[in-house]
Short mmCIF file of C-alpha atoms in Angstrom, two decimals:
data_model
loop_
_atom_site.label_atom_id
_atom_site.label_comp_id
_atom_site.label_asym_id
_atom_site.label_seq_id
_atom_site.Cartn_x
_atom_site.Cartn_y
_atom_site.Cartn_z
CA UNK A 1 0.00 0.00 0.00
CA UNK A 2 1.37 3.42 -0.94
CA UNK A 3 1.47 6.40 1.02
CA UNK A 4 -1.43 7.95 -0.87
CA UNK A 5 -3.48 4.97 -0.52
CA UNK A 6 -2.57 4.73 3.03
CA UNK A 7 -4.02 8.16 3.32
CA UNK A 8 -6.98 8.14 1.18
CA UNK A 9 -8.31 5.07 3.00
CA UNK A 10 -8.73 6.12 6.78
CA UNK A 11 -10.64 8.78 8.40
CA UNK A 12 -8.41 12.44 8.29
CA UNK A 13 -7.02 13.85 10.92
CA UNK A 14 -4.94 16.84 10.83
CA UNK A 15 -1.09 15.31 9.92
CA UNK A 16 -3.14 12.37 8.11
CA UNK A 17 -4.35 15.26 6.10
CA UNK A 18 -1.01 17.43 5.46
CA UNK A 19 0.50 13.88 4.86
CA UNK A 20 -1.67 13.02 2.11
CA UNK A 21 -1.79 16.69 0.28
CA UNK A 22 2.25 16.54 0.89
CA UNK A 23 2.34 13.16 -1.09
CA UNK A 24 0.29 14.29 -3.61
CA UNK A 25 1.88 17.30 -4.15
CA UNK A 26 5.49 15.53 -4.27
CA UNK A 27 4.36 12.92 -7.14
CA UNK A 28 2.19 15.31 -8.97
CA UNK A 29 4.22 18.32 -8.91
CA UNK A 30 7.36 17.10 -8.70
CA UNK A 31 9.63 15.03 -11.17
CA UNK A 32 10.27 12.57 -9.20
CA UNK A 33 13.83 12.34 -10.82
CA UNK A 34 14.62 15.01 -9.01
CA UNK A 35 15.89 15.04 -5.28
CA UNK A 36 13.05 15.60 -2.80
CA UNK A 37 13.80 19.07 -1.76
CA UNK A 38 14.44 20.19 -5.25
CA UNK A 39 11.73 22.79 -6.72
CA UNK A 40 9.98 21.45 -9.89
CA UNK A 41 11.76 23.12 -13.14
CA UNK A 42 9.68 24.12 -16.51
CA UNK A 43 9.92 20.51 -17.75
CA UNK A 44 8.50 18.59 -14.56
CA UNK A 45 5.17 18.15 -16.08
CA UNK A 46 6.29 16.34 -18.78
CA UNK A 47 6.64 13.03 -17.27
CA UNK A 48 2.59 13.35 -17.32
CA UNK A 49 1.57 11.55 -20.77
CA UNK A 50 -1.67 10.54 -20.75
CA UNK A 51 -2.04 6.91 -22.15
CA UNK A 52 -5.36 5.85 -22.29
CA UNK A 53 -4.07 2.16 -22.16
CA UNK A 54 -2.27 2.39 -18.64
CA UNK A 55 -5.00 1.57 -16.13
CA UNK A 56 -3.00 1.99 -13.51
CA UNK A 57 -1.57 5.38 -14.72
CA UNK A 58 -0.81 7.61 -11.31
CA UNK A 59 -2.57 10.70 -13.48
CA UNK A 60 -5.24 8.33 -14.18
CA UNK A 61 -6.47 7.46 -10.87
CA UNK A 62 -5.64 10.72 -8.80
CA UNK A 63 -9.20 11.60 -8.85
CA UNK A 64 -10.29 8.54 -7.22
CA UNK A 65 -7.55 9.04 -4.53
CA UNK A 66 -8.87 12.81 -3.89
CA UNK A 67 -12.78 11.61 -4.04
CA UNK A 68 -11.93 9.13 -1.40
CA UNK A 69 -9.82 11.76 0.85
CA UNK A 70 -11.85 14.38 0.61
CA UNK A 71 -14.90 12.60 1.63
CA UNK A 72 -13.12 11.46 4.44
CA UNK A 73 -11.77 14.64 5.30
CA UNK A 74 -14.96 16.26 5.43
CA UNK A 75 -16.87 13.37 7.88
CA UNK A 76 -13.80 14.15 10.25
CA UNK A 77 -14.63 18.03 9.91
CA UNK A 78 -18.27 16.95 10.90
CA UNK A 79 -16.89 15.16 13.43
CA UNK A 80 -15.12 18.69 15.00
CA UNK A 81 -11.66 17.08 14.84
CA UNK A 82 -8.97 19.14 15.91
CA UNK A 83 -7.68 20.96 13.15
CA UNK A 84 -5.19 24.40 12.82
CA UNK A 85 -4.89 26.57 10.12
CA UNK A 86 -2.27 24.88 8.20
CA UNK A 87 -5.10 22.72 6.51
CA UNK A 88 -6.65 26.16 4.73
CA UNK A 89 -3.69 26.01 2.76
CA UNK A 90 -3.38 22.28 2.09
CA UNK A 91 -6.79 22.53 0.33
CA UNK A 92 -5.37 24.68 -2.39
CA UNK A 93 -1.85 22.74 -2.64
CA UNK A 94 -4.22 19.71 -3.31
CA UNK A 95 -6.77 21.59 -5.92
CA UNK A 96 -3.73 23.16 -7.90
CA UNK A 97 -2.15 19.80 -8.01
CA UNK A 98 -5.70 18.83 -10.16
CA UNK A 99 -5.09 22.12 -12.22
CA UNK A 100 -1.40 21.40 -12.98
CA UNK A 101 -2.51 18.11 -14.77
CA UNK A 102 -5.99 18.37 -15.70
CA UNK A 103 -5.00 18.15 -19.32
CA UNK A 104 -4.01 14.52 -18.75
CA UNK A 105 -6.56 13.41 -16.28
CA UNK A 106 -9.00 11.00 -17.97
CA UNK A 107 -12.20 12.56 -18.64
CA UNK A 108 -14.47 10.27 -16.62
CA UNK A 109 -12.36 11.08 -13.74
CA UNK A 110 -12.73 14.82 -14.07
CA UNK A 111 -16.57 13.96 -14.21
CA UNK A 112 -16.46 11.87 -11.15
CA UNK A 113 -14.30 14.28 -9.68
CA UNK A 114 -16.65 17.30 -10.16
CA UNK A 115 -19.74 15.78 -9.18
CA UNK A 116 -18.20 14.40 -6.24
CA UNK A 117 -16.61 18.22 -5.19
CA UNK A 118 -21.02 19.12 -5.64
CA UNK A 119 -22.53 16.18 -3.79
CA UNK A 120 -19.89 17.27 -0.72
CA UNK A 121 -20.60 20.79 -1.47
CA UNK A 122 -24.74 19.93 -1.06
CA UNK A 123 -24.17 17.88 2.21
CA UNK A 124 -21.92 20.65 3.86
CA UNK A 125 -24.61 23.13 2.58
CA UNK A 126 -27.56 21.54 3.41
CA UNK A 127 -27.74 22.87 7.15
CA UNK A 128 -26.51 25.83 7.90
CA UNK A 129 -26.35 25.60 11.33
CA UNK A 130 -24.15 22.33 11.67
CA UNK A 131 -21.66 24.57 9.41
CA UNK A 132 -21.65 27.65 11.93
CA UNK A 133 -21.45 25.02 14.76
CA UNK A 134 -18.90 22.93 13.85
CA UNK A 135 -16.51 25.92 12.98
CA UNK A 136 -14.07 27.96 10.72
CA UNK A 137 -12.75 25.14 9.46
CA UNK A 138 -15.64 23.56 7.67
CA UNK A 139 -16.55 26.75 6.04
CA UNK A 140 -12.35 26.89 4.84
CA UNK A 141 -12.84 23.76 3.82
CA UNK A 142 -16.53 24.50 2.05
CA UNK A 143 -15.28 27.54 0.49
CA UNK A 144 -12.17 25.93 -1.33
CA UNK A 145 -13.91 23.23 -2.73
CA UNK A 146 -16.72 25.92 -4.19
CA UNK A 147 -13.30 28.18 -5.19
CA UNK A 148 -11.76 25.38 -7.11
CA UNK A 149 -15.64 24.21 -8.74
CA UNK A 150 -15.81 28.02 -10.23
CA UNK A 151 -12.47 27.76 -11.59
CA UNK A 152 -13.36 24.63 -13.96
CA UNK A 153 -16.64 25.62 -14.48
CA UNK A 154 -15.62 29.34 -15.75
CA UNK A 155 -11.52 29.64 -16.70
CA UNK A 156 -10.90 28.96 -20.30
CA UNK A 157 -7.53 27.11 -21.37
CA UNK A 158 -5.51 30.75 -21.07
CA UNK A 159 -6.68 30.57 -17.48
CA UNK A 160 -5.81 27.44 -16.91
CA UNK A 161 -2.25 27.94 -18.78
CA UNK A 162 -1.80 31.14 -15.78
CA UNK A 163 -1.94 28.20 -13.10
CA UNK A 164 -0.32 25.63 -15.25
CA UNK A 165 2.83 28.24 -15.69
CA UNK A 166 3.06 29.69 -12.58
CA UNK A 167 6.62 29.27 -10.96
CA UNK A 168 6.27 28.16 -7.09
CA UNK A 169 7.40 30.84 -5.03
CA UNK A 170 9.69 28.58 -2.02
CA UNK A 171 10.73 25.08 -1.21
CA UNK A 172 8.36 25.16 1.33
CA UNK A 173 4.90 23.37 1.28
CA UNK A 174 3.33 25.87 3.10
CA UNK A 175 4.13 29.21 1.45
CA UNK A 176 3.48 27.91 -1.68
CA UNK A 177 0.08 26.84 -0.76
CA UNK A 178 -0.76 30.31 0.53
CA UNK A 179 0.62 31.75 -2.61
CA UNK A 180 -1.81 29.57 -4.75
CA UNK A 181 -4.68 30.38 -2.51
CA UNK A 182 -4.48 33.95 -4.01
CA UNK A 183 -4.07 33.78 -7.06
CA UNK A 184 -6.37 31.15 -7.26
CA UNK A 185 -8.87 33.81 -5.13
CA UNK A 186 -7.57 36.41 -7.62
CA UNK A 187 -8.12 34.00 -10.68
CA UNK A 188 -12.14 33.15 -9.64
CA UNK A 189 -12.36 36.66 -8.91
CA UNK A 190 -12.19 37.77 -12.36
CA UNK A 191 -14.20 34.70 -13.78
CA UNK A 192 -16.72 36.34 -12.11
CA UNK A 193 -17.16 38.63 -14.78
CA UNK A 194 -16.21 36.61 -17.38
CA UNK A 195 -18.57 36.01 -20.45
CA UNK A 196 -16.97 33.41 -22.80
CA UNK A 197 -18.59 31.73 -25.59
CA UNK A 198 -18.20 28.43 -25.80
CA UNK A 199 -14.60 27.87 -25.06
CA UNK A 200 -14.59 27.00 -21.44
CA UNK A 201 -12.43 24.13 -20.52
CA UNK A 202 -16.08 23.04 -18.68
CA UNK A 203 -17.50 23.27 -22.43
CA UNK A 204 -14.34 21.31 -24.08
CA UNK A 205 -15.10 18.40 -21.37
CA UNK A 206 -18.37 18.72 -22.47
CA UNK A 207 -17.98 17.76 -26.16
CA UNK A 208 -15.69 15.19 -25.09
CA UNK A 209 -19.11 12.49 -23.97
CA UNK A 210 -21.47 10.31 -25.91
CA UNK A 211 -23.12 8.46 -23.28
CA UNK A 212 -26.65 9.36 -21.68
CA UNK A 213 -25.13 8.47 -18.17
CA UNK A 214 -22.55 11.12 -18.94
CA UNK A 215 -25.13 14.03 -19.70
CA UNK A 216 -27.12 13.09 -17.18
CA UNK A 217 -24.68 13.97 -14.28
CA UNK A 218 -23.64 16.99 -16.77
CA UNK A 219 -27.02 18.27 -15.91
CA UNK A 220 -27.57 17.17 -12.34
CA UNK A 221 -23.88 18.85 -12.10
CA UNK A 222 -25.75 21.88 -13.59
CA UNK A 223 -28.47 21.92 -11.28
CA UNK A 224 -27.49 21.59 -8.21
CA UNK A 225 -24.66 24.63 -9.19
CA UNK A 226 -27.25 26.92 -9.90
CA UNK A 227 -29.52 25.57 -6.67
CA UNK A 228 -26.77 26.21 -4.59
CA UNK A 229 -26.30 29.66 -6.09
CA UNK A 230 -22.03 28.64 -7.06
CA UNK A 231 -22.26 30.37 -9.94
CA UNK A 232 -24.73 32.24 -11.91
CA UNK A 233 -23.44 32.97 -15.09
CA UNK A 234 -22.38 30.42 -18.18
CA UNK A 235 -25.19 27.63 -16.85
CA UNK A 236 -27.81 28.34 -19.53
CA UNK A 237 -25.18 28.11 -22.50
CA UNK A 238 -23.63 24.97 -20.88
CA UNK A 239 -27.17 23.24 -20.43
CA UNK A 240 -27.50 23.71 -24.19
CA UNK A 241 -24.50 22.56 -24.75
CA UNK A 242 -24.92 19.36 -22.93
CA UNK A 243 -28.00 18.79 -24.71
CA UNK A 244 -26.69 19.90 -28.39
CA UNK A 245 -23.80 17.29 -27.45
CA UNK A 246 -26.38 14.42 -26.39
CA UNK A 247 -28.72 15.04 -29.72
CA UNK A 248 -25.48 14.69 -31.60
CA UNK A 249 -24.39 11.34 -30.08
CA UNK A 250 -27.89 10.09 -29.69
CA UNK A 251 -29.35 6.26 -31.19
CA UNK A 252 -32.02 4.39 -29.89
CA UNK A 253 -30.02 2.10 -27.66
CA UNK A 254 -28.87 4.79 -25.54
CA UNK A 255 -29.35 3.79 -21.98
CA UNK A 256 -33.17 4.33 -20.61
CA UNK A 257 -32.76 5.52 -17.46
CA UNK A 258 -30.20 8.22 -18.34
CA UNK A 259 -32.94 9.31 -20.65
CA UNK A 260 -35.29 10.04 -17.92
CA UNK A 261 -32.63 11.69 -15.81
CA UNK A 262 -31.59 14.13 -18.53
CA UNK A 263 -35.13 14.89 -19.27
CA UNK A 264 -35.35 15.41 -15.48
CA UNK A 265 -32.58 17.70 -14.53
CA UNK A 266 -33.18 19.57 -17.91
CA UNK A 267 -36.49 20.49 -16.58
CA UNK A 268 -35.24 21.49 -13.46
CA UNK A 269 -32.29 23.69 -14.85
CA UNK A 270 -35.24 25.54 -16.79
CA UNK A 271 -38.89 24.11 -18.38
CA UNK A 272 -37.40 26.27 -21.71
CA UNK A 273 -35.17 23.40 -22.22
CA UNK A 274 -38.16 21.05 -23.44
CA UNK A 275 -39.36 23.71 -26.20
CA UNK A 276 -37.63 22.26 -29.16
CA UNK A 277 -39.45 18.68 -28.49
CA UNK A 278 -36.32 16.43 -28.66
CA UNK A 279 -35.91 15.34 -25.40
CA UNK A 280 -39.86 15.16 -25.00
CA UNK A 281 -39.71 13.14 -28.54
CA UNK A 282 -37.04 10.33 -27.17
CA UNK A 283 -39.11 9.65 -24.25
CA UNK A 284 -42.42 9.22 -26.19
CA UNK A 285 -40.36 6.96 -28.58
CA UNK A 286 -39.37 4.69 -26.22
CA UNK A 287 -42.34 4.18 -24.03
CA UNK A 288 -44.74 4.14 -27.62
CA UNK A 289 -44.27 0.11 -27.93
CA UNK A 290 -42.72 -1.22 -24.52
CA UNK A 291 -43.18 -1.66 -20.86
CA UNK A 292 -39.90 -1.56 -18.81
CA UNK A 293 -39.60 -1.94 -15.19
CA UNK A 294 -39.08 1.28 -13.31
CA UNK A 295 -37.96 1.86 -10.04
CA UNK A 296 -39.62 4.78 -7.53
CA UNK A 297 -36.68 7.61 -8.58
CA UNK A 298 -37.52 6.25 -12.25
CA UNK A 299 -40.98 7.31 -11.88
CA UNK A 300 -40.56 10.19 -10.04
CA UNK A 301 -38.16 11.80 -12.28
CA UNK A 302 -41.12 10.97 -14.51
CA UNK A 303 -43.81 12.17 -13.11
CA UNK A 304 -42.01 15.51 -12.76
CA UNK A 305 -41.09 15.74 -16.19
CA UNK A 306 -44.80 14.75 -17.16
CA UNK A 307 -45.92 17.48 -15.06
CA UNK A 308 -43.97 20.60 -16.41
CA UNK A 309 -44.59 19.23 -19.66
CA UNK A 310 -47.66 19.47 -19.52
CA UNK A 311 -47.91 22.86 -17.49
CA UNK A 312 -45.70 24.58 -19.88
CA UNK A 313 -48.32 23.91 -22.80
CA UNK A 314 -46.38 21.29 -24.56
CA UNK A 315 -48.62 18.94 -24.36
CA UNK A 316 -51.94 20.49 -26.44
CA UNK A 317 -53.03 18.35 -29.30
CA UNK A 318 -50.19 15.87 -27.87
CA UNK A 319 -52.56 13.41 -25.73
CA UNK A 320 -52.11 10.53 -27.16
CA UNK A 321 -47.94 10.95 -27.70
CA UNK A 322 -47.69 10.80 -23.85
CA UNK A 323 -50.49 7.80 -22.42
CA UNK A 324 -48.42 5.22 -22.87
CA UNK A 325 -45.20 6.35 -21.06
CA UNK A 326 -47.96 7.58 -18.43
CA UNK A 327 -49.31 4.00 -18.33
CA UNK A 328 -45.92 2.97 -17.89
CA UNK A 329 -45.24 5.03 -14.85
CA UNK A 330 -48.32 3.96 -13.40
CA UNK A 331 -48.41 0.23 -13.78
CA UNK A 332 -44.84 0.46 -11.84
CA UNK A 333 -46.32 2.64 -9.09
CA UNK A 334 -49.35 0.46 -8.87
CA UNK A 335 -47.00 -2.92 -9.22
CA UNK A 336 -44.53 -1.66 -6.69
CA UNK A 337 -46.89 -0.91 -3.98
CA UNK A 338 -49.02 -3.71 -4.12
CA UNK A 339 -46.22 -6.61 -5.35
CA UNK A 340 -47.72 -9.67 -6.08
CA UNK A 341 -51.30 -9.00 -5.13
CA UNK A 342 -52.41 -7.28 -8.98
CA UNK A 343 -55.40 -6.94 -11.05
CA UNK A 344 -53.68 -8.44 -13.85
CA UNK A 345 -56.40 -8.24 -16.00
CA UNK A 346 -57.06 -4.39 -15.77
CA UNK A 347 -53.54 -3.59 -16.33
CA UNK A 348 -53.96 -5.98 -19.43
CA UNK A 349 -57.14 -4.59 -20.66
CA UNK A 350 -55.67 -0.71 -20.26
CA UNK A 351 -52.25 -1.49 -21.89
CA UNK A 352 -54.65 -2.75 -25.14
CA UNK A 353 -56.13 0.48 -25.19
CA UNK A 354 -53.26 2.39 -24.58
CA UNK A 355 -50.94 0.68 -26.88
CA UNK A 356 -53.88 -0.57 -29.46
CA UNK A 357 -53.50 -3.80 -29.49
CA UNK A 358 -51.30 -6.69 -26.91
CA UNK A 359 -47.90 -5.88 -25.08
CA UNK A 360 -45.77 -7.49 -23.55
CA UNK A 361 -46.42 -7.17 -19.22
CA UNK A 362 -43.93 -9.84 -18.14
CA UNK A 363 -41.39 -6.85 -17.29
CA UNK A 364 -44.13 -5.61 -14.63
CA UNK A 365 -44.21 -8.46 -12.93
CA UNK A 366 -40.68 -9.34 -12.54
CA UNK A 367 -39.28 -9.28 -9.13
CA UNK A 368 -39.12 -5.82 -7.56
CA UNK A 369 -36.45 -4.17 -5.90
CA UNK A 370 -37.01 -3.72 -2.31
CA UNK A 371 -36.27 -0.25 -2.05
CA UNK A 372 -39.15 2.15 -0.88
CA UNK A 373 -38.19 5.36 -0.71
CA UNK A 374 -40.92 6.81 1.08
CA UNK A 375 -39.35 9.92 0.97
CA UNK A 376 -40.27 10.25 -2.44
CA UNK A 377 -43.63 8.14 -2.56
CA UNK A 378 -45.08 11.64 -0.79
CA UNK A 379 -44.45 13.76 -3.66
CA UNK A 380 -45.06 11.07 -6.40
CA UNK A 381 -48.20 11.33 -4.82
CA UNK A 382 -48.36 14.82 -5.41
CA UNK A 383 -47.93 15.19 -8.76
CA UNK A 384 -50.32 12.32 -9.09
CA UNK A 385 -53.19 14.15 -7.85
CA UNK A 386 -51.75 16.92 -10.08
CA UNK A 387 -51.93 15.32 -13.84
CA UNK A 388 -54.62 13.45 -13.17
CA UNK A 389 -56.95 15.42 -15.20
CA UNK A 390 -54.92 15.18 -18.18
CA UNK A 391 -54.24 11.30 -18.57
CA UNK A 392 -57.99 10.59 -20.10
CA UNK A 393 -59.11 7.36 -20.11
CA UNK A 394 -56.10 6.42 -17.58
CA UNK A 395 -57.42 9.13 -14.91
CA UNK A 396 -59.61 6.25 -13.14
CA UNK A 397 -56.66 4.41 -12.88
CA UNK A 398 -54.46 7.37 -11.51
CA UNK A 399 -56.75 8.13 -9.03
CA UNK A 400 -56.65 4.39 -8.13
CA UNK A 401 -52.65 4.57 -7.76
CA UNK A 402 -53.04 7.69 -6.12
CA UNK A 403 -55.46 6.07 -2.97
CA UNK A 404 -53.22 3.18 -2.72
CA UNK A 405 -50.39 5.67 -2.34
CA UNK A 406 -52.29 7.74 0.18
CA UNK A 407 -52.64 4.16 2.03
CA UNK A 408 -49.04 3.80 2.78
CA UNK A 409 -47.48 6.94 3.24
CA UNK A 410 -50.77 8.06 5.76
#
């Protein structure tokens, strides 16, 4: 087990921490020809070439290592371990160590990477007053994840070149870590303002996907950016850029479910992003001829899209283009929360009406994952009650769903 691994792997505490952002700094930074104490000259990144066949490429996995510190690092924050202020500065040695090779990190692991930085962003953010309680050095560490997210999300490759270039100041770890917080500070500072078209390195990763699981966490990337108010600027252009890129890449074998969770974040980011029909058009497709097996989120994300489709006027003249995936999203809500006790013949008789003519059920009534969220059966049963009115001959039925619902979440 290497030092890095040794760190990633158990819960931080303050030396584990400056142990781990020292190592990484000294094999990412550093050419590791050199002796230790020897500053890194204009060549040292160099002995980065990306090679796509390596697995086990350093570059390759440094993401991973950082995902699995920096969760870890934050639960011992929560925690209220004993920190000082030396780990402020650590957080930026370790975030300009990304920005120093980002060129030759593989692009799944700058996507993992990203949404990673977000989810820890959203469970530091989500109560405010665990944050104020637990100290100054949650919010340090809070604020330099959200400084390094700006800095991918709004520099452009001249940016990037500015950190990329940039001499180190000292031999020591330290000062050179407080010297890249500012100009890092300094660097997001002006992003603030800035107003590029298209040539973000955000936008390059962008173009650089073809799979629906890949936009989808684009856009949930997107969302929960502009939810948490990280940056307001650049998200409508990079929202239709993500979904430019997926209409370019897209066949009818692309993966279902990352379907539905485009079409559900892209509604969230902003209802406007339905109004040239595609992604309304590739759900419609798919659910036209089949029955799949859905689970709650599945439905959910759905139900939601359903919902704003239809409140944003989309769906006049369109009835009949959106029963069946409705059908779909029922039978799996009605399946789910009854399991093996069904009215198999009134699904069968609605699914002959819906889809004129005989399908194919046997998906319905394969085994179901036990996993009730509950959590979410409340607002499913929400925005049941809600389109109701609009599904035509499959509002008795909704209603139905809707009461068993109300049975087990009341």
């Amino acid at each position: 087990m290497n030092g890095l691994t040794k760190f990633s792997n158990v819960p931080s505490t303050k030396w584990l921490h400056f142990n781990f952002v020292t190592s990484i700094y000294n094999l990412y930074t550093k050419n590791n020809t050199h002796p230790s104490g020897e500053l890194p000259n204009p060549d040292h990144k160099s002995v980065f070439k990306s090679d796509e066949k390596k697995k086990n490429d350093d570059i390759y996995h440094m993401p991973g290592r950082l995902i699995c510190h920096l969760n870890k690092h934050k639960e011992s924050l929560l925690r209220n371990d004993h920190y000082d202020d030396v780990t402020k500065w650590a957080y930026y040695g370790l975030f300009s160590v990304v920005i120093h090779n980002w060129n030759s990190i593989h692009k799944r692991e700058k996507l993992a990477l990203i949404n990673s930085i977000v989810k820890i962003i959203r469970s530091i953010s989500s109560n405010g007053t665990e944050i104020n309680f637990k100290g100054e050095n949650l919010n340090n560490y809070r604020e330099s994840l959200i400084i390094f997210l700006k800095f991918i999300l709004l520099s452009d490759s001249n940016t990037l070149s500015k950190i990329k270039d940039k001499p180190f100041v000292s031999d020591d770890y330290i000062t050179n870590w407080k010297y890249l917080h500012d100009f890092l500070n300094e660097c997001v500072y002006d992003l603030n303002s800035f107003n590029g078209e298209g040539n973000g390195i955000f936008m390059e990763l962008i173009n650089e996907y073809n799979y629906a699981k890949d936009f989808s966490k684009l856009l949930s990337i997107i969302y929960w950016v502009k939810s948490l108010k990280i940056v307001d600027n650049q998200l409508e252009s990079a929202s239709k850029a993500v979904l430019s890129r997926f209409k370019s890449v897209y066949t009818e074998e692309c993966d279902l479910r990352g379907i539905i969770n485009i079409s559900y974040y892209a509604t969230k980011i902003d209802p406007k992003l339905l109004s040239d029909g595609f992604l309304s058009d590739c759900l419609f497709t798919r659910f036209s001829n089949n029955i799949y097996q859905l689970n709650v989120i599945d439905c959910y994300h759905l139900l939601y899209f359903l919902k704003t489709f239809i409140d944003s006027g989309l769906a006049n003249k369109l009835n009949c283009l959106y029963l069946p995936m409705a059908f779909n999203i029922l039978a799996n809500i009605h399946v789910y929360i009854n399991g093996g006790e069904l009215d198999t013949q009134e699904l069968e008789e609605l699914s002959s009406s819906i889809f004129n003519g005989k399908v194919d059920l046997t998906n319905l009534f394969n085994e179901q994952v036990n996993d009730k969220k509950y959590y979410k059966l409340k607002v499913i049963n929400d925005l049941l009650k809600e389109v109701s009115e609009h599904l035509g001959i499959l509002e008795p039925f909704c209603i139905k769903v809707h009461n068993e619902v109300s049975n087990i979440i009341y």
